Short mmCIF file of C-alpha atoms in Angstrom, two decimals:
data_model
loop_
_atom_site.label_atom_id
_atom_site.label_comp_id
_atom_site.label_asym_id
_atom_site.label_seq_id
_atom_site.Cartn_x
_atom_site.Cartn_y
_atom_site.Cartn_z
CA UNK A 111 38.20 102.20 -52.76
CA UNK A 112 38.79 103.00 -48.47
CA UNK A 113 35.62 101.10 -47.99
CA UNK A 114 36.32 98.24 -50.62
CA UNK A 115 39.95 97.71 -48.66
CA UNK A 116 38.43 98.08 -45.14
CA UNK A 117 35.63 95.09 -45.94
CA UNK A 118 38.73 93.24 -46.99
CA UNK A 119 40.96 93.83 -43.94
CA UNK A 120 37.91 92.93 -42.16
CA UNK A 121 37.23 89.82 -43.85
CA UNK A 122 41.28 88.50 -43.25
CA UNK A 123 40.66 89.52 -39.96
CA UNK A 124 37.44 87.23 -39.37
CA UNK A 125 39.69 84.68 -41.02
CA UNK A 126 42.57 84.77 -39.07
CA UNK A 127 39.98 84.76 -36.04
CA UNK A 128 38.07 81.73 -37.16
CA UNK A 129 41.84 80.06 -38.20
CA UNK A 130 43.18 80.44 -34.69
CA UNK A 131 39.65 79.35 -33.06
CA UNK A 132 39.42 76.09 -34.79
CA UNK A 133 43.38 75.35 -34.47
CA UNK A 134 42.93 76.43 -30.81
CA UNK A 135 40.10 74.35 -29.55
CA UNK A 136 41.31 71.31 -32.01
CA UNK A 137 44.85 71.56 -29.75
CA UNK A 138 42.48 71.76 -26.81
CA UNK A 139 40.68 68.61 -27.55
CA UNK A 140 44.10 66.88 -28.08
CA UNK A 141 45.95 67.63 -25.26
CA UNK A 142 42.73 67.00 -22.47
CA UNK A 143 42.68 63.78 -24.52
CA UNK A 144 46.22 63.37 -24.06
CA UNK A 145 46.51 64.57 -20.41
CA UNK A 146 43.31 62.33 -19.39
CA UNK A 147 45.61 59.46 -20.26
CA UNK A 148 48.33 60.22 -18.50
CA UNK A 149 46.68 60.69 -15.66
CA UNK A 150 44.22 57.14 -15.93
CA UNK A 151 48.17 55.57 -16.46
CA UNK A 152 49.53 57.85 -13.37
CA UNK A 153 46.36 56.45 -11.90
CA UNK A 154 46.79 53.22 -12.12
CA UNK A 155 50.79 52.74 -11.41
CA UNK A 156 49.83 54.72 -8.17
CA UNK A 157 52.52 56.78 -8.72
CA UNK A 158 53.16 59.23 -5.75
CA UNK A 159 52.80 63.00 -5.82
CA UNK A 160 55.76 64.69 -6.82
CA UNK A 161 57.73 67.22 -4.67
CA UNK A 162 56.30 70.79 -4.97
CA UNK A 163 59.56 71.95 -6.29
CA UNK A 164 59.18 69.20 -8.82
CA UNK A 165 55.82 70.36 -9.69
CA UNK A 166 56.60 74.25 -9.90
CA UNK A 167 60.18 73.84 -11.88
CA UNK A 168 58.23 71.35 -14.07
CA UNK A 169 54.97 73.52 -14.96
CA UNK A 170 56.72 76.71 -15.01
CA UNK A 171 59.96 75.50 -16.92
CA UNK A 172 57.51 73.68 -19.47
CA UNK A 173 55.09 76.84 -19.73
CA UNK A 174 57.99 79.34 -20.40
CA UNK A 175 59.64 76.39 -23.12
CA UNK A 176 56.49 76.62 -24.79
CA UNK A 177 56.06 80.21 -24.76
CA UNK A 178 59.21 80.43 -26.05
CA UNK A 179 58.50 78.16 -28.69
CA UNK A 180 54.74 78.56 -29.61
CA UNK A 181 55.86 79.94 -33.41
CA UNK A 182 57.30 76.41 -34.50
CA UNK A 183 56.63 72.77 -34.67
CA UNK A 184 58.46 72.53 -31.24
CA UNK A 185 55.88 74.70 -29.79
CA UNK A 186 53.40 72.07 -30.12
CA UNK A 187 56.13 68.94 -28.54
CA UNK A 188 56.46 71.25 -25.68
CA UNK A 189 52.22 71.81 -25.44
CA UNK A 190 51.87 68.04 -25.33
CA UNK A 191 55.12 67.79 -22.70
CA UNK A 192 53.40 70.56 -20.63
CA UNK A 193 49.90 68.73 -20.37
CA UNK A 194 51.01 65.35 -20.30
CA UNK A 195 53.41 66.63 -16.83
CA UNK A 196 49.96 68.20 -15.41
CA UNK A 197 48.26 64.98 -16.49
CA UNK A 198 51.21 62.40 -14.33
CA UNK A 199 49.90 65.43 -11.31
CA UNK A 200 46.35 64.75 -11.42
CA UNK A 201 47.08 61.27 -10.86
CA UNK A 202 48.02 61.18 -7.54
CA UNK A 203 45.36 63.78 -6.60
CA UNK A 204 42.49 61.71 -8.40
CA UNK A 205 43.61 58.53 -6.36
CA UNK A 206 43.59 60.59 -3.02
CA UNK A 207 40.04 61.19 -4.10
CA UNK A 208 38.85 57.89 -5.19
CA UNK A 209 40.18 56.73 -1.91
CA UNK A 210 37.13 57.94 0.15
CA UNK A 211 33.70 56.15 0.53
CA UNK A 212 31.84 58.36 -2.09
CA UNK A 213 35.22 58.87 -4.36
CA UNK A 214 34.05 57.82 -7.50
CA UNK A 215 30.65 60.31 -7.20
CA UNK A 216 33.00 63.03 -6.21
CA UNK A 217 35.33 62.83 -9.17
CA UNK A 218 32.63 62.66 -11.71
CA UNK A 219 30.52 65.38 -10.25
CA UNK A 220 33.77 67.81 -10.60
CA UNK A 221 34.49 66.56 -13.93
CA UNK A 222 30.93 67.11 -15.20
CA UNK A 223 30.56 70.33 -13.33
CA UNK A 224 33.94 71.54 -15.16
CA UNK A 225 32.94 70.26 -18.40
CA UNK A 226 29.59 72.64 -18.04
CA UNK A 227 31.22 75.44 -17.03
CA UNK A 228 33.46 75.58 -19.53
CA UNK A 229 31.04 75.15 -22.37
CA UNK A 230 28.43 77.41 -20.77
CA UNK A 231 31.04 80.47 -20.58
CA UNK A 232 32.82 79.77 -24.04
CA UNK A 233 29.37 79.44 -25.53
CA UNK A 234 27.87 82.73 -24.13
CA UNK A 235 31.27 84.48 -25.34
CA UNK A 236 31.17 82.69 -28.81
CA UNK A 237 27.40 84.05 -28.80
CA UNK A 238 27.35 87.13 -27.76
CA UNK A 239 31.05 88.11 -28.85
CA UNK A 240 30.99 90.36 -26.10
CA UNK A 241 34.41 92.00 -25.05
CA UNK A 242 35.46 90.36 -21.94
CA UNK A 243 39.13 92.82 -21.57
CA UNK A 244 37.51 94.43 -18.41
CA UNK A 245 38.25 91.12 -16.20
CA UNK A 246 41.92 91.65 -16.84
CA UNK A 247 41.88 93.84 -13.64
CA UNK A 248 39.91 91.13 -11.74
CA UNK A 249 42.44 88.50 -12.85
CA UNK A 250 45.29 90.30 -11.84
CA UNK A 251 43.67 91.21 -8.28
CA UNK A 252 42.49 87.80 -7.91
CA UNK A 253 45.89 86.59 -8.52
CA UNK A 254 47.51 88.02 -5.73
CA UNK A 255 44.54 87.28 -3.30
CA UNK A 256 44.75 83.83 -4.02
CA UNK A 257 48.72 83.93 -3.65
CA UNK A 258 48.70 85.16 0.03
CA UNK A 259 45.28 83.00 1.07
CA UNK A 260 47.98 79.79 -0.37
CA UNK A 261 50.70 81.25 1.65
CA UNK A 262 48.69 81.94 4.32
CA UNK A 263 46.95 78.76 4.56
CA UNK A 264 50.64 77.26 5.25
CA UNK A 265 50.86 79.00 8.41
CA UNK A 266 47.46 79.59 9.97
CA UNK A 267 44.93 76.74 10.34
CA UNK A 268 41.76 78.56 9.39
CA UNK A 269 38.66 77.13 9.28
CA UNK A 270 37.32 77.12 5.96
CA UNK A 271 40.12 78.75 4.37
CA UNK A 272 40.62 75.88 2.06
CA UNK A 273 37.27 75.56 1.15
CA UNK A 274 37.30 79.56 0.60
CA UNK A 275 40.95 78.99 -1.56
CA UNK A 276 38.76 76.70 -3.87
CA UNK A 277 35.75 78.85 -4.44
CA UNK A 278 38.29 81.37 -5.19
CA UNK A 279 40.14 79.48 -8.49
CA UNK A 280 36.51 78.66 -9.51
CA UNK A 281 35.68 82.17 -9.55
CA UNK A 282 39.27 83.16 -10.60
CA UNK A 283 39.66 80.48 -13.40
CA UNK A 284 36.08 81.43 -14.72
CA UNK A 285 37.28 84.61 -15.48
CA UNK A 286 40.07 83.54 -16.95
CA UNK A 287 38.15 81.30 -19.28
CA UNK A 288 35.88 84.26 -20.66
CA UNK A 289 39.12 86.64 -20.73
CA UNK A 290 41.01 84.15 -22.94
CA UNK A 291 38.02 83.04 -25.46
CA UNK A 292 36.96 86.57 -25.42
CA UNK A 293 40.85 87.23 -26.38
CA UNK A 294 40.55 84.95 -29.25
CA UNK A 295 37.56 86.23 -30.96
CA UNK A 296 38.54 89.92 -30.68
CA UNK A 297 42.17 89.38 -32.36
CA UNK A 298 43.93 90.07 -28.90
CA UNK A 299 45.16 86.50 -28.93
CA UNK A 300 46.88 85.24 -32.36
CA UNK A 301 49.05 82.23 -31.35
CA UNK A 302 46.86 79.55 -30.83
CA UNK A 303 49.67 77.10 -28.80
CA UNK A 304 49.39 80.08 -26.39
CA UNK A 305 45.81 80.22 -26.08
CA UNK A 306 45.49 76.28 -25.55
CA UNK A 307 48.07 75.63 -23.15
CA UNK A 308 45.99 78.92 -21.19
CA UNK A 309 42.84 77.26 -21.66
CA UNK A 310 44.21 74.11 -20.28
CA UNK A 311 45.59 75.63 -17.36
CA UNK A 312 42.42 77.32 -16.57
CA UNK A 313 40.43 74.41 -16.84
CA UNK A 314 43.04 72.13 -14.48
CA UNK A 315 42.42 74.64 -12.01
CA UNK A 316 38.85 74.39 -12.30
CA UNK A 317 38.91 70.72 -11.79
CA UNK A 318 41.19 70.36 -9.07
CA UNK A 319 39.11 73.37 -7.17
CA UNK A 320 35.83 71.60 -7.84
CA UNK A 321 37.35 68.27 -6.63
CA UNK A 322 38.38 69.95 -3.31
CA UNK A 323 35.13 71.60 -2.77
CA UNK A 324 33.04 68.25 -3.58
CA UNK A 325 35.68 66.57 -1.34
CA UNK A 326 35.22 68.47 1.38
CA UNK A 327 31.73 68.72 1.36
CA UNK A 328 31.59 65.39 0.85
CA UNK A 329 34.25 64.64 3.73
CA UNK A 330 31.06 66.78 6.32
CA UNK A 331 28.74 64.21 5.33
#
């Protein structure tokens, strides 16, 4: 009878998994859709970059609305508010790009290099379902590090220090990416609002930190 009810628990569990999994990379799918439009319209009105208070009361206000609301219907108006605000960001920063000579090489170079990374770590945790928890202490260091190299970098002019900042989100929101997927797949994350809008943020990061590098290796040339 134990073993009857544990392969049962086991099997709502796989479900539950599988539930959140689809609903989570379905959301995902939507709201890069979504974003990418925003940010081709942002794009093409040439709308200015907003004020970095702007930008921090905006992400963090929506982030925390959406946490806030991730077990109702609202939850998913606030995901779509949340990307669509880092979508009308990426504008700006995507023109800045497509302003130099090789622009257009540089932007699709760090969208295709994003694009790979992402599927190459989900896939390998999807694979091998191997428990990714231990980068939890990595992420948290790597927070902080990156923190004071930002604040830093607005009072010493360092050579390279950008270009180090950069390196440092790829590496930082890699790990992130095989925390949260891992997360998913081992039942540690069960809201799947809150594992797309992390996701999302994780691969904006990526993006904007492989534009940079591209740009300023492409800026040497």
């Amino acid at each position: 009878m134990r073993e009857q009810d544990y392969v049962a628990s086991t099997q709502v569990a796989q479900s539950e998994v599988s539930s959140v999994l689809r609903n989570t990379y379905g959301l995902l799918a939507l709201t890069l859709a979504f974003s990418g439009l925003v940010a081709f319209m942002a794009q093409r009105a040439n709308v200015p970059y907003p004020n970095i208070f702007v930008v921090l009361v905006g992400f963090y206000g929506l982030f925390f609305l959406t946490a806030k609301l991730r077990d109702s219907g609202w939850g998913l108006l606030s995901t779509f508010a949340l990307t669509g605000f880092m979508g009308y960001t990426l504008g700006p920063i995507l023109n800045r790009y497509m302003g130099m000579a090789n622009g257009a090489e540089v932007v699709s170079s760090a969208f295709m290099m994003t694009a790979l990374v992402f599927c190459g770590l989900s896939a390998y945790v999807l694979t091998t379902r191997k428990d990714m928890s231990f980068l939890s202490g990595f992420i948290t260091a790597g927070f902080f590090v990156l923190l004071g190299a930002i604040i830093a970098s607005f009072f010493f002019q360092i050579s390279g220090l950008q270009l180090a900042i950069s390196a440092g989100f790829v590496l930082f929101s890699s790990a992130c990416i095989l925390f949260q997927t891992s997360a998913i797949i081992h039942g540690g994350e069960r809201n799947y609002i809150m594992a797309t809008i992390s996701l999302y943020v994780s691969i904006y990061n990526l993006f904007v930190s492989l534009l940079q590098i591209f740009g300023i290796m492409g800026g040497d040339d």
